Every structure is written in C-alpha cells, then in structure tokens.
PDB file of C-alpha atoms and ligand atoms in Angstrom:
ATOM      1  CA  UNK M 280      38.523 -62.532  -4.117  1.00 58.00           C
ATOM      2  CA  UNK M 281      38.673 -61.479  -0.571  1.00 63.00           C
ATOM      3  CA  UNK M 282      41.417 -58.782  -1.352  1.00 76.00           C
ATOM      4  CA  UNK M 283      39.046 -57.627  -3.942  1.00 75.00           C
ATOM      5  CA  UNK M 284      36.185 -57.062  -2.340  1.00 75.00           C
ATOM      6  CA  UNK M 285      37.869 -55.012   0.740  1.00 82.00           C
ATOM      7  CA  UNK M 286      39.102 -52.896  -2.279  1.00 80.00           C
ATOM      8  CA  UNK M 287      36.000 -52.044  -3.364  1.00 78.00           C
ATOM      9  CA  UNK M 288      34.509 -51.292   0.120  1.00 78.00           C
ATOM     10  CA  UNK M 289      37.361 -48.986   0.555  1.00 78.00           C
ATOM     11  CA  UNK M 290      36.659 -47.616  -2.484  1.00 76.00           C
ATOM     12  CA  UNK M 291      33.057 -47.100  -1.592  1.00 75.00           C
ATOM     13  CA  UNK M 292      33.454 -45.725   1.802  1.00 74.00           C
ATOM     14  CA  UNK M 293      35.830 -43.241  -0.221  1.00 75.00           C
ATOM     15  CA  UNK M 294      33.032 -42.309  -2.433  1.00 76.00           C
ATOM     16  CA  UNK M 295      29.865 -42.607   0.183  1.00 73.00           C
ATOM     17  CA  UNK M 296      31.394 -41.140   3.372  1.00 68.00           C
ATOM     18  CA  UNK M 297      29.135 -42.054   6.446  1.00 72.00           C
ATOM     19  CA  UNK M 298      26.696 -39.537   6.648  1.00 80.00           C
ATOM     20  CA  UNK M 299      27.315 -37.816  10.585  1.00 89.00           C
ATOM     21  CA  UNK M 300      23.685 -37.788  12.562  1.00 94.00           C
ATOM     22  CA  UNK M 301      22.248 -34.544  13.084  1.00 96.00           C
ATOM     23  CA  UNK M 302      23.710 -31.706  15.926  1.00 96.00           C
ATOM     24  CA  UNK M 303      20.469 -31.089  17.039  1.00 96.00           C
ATOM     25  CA  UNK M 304      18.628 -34.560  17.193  1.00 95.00           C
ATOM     26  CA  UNK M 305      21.472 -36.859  16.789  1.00 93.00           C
ATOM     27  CA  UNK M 306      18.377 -39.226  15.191  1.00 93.00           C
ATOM     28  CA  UNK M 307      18.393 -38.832  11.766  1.00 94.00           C
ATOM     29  CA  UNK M 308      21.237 -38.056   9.324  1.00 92.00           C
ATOM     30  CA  UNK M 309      22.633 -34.432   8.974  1.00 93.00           C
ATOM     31  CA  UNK M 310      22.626 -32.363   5.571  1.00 92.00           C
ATOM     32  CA  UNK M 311      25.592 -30.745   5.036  1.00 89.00           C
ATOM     33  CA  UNK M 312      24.553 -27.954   7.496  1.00 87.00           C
ATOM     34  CA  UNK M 313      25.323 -30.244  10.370  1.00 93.00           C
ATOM     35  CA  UNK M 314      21.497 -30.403  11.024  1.00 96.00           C
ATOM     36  CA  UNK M 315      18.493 -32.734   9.282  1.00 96.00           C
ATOM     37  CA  UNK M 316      15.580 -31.226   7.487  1.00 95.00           C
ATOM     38  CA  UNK M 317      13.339 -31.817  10.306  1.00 96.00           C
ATOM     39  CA  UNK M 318      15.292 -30.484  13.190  1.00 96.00           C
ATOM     40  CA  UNK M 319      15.350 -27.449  10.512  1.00 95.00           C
ATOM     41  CA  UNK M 320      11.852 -26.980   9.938  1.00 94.00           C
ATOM     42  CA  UNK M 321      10.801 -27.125  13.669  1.00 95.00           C
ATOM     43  CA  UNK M 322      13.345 -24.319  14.171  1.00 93.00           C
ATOM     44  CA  UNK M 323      11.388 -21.790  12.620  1.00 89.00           C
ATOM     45  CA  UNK M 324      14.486 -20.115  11.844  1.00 93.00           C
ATOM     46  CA  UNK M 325      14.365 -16.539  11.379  1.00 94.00           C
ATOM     47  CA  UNK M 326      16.963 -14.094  11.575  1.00 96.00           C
ATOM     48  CA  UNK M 327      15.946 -10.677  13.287  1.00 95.00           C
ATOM     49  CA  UNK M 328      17.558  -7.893  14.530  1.00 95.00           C
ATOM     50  CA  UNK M 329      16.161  -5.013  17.124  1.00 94.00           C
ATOM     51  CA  UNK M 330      18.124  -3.047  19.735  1.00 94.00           C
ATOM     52  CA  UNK M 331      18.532  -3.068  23.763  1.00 93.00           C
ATOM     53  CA  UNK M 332      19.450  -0.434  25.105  1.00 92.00           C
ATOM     54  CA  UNK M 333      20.659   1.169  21.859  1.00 95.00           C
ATOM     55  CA  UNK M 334      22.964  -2.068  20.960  1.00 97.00           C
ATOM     56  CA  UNK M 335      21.792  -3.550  17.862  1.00 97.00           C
ATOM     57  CA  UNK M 336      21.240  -7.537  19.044  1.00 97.00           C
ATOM     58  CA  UNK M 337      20.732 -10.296  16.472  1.00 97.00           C
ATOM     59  CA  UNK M 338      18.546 -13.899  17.078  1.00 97.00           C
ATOM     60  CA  UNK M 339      18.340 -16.597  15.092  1.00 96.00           C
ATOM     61  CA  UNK M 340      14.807 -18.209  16.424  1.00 96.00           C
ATOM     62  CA  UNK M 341      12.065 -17.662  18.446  1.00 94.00           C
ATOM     63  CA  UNK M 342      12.633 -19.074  21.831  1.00 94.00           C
ATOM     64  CA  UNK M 343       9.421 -21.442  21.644  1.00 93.00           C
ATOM     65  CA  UNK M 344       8.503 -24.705  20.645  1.00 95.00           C
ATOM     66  CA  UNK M 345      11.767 -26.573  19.327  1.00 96.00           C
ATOM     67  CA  UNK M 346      13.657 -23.906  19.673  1.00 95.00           C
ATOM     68  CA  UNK M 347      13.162 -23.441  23.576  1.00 95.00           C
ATOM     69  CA  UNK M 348      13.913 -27.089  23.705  1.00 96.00           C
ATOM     70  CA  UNK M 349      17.231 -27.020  22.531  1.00 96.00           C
ATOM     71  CA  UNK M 350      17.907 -23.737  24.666  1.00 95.00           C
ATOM     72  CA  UNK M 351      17.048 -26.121  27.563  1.00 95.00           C
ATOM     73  CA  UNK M 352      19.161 -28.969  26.506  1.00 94.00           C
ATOM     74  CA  UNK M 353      22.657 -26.436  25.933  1.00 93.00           C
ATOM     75  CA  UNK M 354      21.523 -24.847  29.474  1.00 90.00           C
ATOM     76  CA  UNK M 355      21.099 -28.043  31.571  1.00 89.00           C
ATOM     77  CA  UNK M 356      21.483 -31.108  29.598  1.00 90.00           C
ATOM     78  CA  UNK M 357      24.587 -31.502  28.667  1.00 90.00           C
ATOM     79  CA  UNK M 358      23.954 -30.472  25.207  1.00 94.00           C
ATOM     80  CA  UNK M 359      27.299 -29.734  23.976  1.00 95.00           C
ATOM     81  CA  UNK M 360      26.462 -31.176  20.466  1.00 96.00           C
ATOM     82  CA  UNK M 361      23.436 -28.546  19.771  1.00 97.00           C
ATOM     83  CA  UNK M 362      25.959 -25.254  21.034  1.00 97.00           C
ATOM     84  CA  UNK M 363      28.370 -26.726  18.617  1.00 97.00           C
ATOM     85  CA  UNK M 364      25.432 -27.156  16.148  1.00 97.00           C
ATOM     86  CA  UNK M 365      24.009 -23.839  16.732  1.00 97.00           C
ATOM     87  CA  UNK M 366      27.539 -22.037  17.011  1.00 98.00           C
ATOM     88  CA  UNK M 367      27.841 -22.607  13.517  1.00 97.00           C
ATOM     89  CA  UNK M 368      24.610 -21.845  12.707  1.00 97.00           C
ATOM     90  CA  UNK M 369      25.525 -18.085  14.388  1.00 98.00           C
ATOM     91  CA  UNK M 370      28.547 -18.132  12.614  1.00 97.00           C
ATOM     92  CA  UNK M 371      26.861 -18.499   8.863  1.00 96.00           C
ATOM     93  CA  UNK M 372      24.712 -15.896   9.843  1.00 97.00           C
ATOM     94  CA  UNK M 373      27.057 -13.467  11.327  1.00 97.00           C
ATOM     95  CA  UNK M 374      28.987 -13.729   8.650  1.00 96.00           C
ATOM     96  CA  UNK M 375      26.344 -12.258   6.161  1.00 96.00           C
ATOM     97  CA  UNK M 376      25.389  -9.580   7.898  1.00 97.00           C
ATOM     98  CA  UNK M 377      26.687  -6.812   7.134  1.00 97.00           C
ATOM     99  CA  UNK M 378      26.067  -5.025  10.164  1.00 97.00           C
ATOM    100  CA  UNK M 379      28.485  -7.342  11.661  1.00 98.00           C
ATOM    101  CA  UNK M 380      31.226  -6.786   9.153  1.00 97.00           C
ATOM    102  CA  UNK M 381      33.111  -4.637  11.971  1.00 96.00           C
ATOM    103  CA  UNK M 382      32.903  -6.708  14.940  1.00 98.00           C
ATOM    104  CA  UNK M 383      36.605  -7.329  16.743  1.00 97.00           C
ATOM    105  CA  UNK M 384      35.578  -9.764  19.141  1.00 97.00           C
ATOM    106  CA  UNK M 385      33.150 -12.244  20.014  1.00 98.00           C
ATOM    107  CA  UNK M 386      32.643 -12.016  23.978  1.00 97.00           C
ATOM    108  CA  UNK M 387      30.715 -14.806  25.187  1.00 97.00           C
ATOM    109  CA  UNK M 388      28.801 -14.399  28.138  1.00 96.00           C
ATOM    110  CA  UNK M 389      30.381 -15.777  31.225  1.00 94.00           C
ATOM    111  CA  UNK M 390      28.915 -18.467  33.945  1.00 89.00           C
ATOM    112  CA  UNK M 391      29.905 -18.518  37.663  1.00 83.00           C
ATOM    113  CA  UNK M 392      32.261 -20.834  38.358  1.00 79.00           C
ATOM    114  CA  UNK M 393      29.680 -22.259  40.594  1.00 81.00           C
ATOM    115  CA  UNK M 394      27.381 -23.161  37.679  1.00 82.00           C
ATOM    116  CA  UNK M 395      30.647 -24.015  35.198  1.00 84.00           C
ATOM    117  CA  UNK M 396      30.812 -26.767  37.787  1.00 83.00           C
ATOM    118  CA  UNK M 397      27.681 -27.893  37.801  1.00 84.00           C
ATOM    119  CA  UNK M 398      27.063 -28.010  34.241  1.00 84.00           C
ATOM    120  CA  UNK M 399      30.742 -28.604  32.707  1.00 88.00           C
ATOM    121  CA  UNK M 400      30.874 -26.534  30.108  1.00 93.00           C
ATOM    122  CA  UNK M 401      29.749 -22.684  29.539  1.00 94.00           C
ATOM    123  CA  UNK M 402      27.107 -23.077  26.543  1.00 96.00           C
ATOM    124  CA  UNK M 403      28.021 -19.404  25.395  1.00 97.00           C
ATOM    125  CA  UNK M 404      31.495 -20.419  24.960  1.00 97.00           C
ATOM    126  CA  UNK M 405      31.025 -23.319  23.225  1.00 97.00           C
ATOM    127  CA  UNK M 406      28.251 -21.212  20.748  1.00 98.00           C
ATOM    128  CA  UNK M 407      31.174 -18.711  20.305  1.00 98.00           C
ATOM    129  CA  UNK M 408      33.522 -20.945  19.633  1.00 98.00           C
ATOM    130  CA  UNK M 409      32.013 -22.818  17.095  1.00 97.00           C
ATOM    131  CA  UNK M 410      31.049 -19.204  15.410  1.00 98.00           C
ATOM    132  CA  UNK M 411      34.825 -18.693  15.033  1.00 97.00           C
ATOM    133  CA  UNK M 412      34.890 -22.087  13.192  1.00 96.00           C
ATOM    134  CA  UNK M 413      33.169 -20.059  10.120  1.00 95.00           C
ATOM    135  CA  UNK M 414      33.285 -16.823  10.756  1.00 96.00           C
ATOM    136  CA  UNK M 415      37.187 -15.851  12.105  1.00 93.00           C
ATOM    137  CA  UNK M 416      37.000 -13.051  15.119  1.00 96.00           C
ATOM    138  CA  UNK M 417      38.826 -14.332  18.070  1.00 96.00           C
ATOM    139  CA  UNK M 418      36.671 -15.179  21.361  1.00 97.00           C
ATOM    140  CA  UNK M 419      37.742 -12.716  24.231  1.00 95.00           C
ATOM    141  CA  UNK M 420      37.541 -15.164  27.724  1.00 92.00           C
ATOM    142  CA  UNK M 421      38.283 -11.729  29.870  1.00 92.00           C
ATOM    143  CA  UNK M 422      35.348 -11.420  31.096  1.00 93.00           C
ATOM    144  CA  UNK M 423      34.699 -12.636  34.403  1.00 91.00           C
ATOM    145  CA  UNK M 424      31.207 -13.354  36.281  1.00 90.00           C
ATOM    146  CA  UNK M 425      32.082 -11.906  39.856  1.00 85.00           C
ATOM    147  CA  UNK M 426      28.943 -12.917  41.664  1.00 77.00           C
ATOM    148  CA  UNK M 427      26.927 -15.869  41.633  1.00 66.00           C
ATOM    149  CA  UNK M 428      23.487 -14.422  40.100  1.00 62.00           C
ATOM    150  CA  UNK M 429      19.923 -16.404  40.684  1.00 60.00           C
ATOM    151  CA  UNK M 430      18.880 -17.933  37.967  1.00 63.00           C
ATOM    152  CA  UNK M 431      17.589 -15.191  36.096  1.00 65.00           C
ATOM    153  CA  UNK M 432      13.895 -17.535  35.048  1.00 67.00           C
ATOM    154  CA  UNK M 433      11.091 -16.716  36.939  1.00 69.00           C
ATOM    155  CA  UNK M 434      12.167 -13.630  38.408  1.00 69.00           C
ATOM    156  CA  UNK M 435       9.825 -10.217  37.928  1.00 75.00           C
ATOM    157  CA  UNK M 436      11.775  -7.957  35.601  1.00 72.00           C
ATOM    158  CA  UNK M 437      12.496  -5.433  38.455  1.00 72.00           C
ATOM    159  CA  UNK M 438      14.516  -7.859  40.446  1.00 72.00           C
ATOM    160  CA  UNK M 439      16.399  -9.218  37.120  1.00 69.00           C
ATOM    161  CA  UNK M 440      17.826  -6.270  37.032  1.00 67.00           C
ATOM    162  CA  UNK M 441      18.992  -6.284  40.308  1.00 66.00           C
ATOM    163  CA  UNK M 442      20.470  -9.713  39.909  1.00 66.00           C
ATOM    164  CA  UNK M 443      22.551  -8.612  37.329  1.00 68.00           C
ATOM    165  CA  UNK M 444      24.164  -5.704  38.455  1.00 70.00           C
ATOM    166  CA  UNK M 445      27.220  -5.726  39.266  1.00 79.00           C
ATOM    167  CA  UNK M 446      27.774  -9.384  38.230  1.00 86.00           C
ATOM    168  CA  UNK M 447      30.501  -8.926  35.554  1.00 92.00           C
ATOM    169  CA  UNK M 448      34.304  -7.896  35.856  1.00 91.00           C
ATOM    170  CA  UNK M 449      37.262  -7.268  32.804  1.00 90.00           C
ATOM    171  CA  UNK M 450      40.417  -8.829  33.989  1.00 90.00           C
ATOM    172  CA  UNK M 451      43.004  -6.700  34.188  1.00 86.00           C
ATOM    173  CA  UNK M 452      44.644  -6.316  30.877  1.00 85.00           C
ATOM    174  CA  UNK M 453      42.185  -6.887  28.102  1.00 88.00           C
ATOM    175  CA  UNK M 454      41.641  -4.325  25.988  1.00 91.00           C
ATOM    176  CA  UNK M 455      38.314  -3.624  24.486  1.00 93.00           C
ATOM    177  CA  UNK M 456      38.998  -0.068  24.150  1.00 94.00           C
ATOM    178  CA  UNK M 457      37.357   1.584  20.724  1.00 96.00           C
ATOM    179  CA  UNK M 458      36.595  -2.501  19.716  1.00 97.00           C
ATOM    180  CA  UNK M 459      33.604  -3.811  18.377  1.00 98.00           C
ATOM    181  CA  UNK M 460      32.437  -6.461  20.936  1.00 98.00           C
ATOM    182  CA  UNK M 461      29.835  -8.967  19.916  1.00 98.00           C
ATOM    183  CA  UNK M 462      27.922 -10.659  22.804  1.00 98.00           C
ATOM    184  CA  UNK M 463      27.060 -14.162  22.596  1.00 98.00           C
ATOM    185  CA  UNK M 464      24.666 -15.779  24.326  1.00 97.00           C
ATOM    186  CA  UNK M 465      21.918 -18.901  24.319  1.00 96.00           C
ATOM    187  CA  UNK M 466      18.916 -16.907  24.755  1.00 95.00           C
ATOM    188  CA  UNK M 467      17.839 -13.428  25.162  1.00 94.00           C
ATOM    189  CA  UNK M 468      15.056 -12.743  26.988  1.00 89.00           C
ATOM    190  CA  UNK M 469      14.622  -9.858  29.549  1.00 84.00           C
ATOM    191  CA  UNK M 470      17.768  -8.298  28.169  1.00 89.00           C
ATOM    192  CA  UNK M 471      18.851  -7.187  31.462  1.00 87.00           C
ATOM    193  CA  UNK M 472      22.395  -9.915  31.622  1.00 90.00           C
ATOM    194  CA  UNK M 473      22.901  -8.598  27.989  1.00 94.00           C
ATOM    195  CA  UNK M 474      22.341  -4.780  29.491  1.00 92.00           C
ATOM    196  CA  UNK M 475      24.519  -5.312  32.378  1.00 92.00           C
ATOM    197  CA  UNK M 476      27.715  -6.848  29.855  1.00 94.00           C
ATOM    198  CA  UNK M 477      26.817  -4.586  27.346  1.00 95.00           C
ATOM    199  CA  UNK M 478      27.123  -1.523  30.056  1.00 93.00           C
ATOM    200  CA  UNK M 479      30.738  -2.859  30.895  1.00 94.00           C
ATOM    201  CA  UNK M 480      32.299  -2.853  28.123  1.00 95.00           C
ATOM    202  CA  UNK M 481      31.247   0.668  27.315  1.00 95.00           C
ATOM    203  CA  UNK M 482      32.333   1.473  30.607  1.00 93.00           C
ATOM    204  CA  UNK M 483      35.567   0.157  29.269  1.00 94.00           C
ATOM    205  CA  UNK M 484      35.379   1.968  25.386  1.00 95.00           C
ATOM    206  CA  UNK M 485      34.489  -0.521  23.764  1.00 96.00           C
ATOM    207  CA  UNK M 486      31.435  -0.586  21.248  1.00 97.00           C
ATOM    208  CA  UNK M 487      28.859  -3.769  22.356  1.00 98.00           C
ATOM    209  CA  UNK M 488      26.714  -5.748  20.116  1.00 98.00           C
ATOM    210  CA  UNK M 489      24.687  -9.066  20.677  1.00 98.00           C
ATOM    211  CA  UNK M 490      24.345 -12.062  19.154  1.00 98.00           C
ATOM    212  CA  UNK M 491      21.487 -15.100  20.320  1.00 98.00           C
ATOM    213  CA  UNK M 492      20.430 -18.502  19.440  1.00 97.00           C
ATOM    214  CA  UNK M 493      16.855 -17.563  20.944  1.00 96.00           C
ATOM    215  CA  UNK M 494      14.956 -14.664  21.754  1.00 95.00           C
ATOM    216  CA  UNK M 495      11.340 -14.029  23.892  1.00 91.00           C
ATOM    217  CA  UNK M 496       9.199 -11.547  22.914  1.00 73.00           C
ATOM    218  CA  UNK M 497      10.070 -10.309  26.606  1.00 59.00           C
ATOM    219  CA  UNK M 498      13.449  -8.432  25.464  1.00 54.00           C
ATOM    220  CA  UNK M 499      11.458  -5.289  24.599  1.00 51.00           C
ATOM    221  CA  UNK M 500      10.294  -4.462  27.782  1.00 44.00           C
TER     222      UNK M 500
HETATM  223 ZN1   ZN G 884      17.693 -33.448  13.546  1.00 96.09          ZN
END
C-alpha cells in the first residue's frame, strides 16, 4: 500500500506542480506571470512612452506608491527577485512594441564599482538580463561608469546634470556604431543619467533608446 500511495503523490505533484511565490512579494502564490494578482494591481501598470532629449524612452509604472517600493528594494535591498520579476515584465512589453522591433542591443546602465560592492549586484543588469529571457537582443556590458557619481536623489536638477557628466566610458572595442541601443534602467526620473548614456553612444554612432521599470513625472523637465 505504501508503494501505492508514493505513486500517486508522484503522480499528483506531476499534475499540481508547486505553485512558485510571487517575484515581487514572495507572500502569496505567483500566476503564471511570475507575479500575484495583488502585487499586480498595486502596480498600476501602465505602459507609456515620451522622449528625452529626442530618444523615445518607454516605462512600465509610475514611480509611486508600490511601484516606488519595489524601485527601492532592487536599489538597496537586495531585491534581486523583483529585477528578475520586473526584467521579464520589460521583456513582454518590449517585445510588443513595435517601436522596439529594431533595437540591437540592450545596454544596461552601469554602477561604480564602488556601489557594485556595496550592493552586490547591478539592478539594471539583472532587469536586462531577465528581458533577454523573453525577448532575445544580447546585453552589451561595454559600458563602463568612470566616476563615482552622488547619488543622483535629492540633488537640484542643475547639479544632476553636473553629476553625470562625464561619468560613462565605451571600452575599447565595442561597437555600437549605426546600432539600435536600448537603455535599461530601474527608474527614470530627472533624465539627466539617461541623457548623459544616451549622449555617448551617439557620440559613438549608435542610435539610443530607453527602457524603465519606473518613471517620475520629473523626466520632463
Ligand atoms: Zn505578490
């Protein structure tokens, strides 16, 4: 009877597969999206596209509320789970857009290695990776932050700018030349990191375009 009844618990675990907790929560358990229907409905997801600087950039959600939360956690809680999450939330979306249809590489934005450090993983990476999971456009790692920035929160918008300048490098030997580069980072919100990559790899020939999780209303100053 024994050898019975392990059969049919392998035969249900065959036909009820453990349901894997949300990305985002890691409370309650995930649809097949990799996140639960609450996590989902907090996110307010939206996607919406606008340009900086005359590079169309794409968001998934406002960066308020839930949404600003999980920004927080990728950023400086070790959230690896909700990048991953999120990643392939980018990815789906990407994917669809048509706009996108062209794009050669996915360029995530780089941290200082001061900050890699510190936090042990680049969230940017991690969201890029995870895009190329469902959406297949290889993830450029040749850019290189040169200078350790300030954090760029709770500076005025004048000396943002001047944070950023300067801050990024191509190593020698990638080619972004007449490529479509997508830019992929956690959050968007003065637009002035974005504007500084963005002006490098035109610098370089290639063509920039951004991707977020989250956006502030701030980007369109
Ligand atoms: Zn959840």
């Amino acid at each position: 009877m024994k050898r019975l009844r392990d059969w049919l618990q392998v035969l249900e675990d065959l036909l009820l597969p453990p349901v894997a907790p949300c990305g985002l929560c890691q409370e309650h358990p995930s649809l097949p999206l990799g996140a639960c229907q609450v996590c989902l409905s907090s996110l307010a997801i939206s996607w919406e596209r606008w340009e900086v600087q005359g590079h169309a950039c794409f968001s998934l959600f406002p960066y308020q509320g839930f949404g600003r939360e999980l920004v927080h956690q990728m950023k400086y809680h070790g959230g690896y789970k909700q990048a991953a999450t999120l990643g392939v939330f980018l990815g789906l979306a990407a994917r669809e857009e048509p706009e996108l249809a062209k794009v050669d590489l996915l360029v995530p934005v780089p941290l200082a290695t001061g900050r890699l450090e510190q936090r042990g993983f680049n969230q940017a990476v991690v969201l890029a990776d995870n895009i190329r999971e469902v959406w297949k456009r290889p993830v450029c790692h040749g850019v290189l932050r040169i200078r350790e920035t300030e954090s760029q929160s709770g500076l005025s918008s004048a000396r943002r700018k001047r944070n950023v300048r300067g801050a990024f490098a191509v190593l020698p030997g990638i080619d972004v030349q007449g490529k479509s580069c997508l830019i992929v980072d956690d959050v968007i919100t003065s637009g002035n990191t974005f504007g500084a990559l963005a002006q490098l790899i035109q610098d370089y020939g290639g063509k920039p375009m951004g991707i977020f999780a989250g956006r502030t209303k701030r980007y369109k100053e």
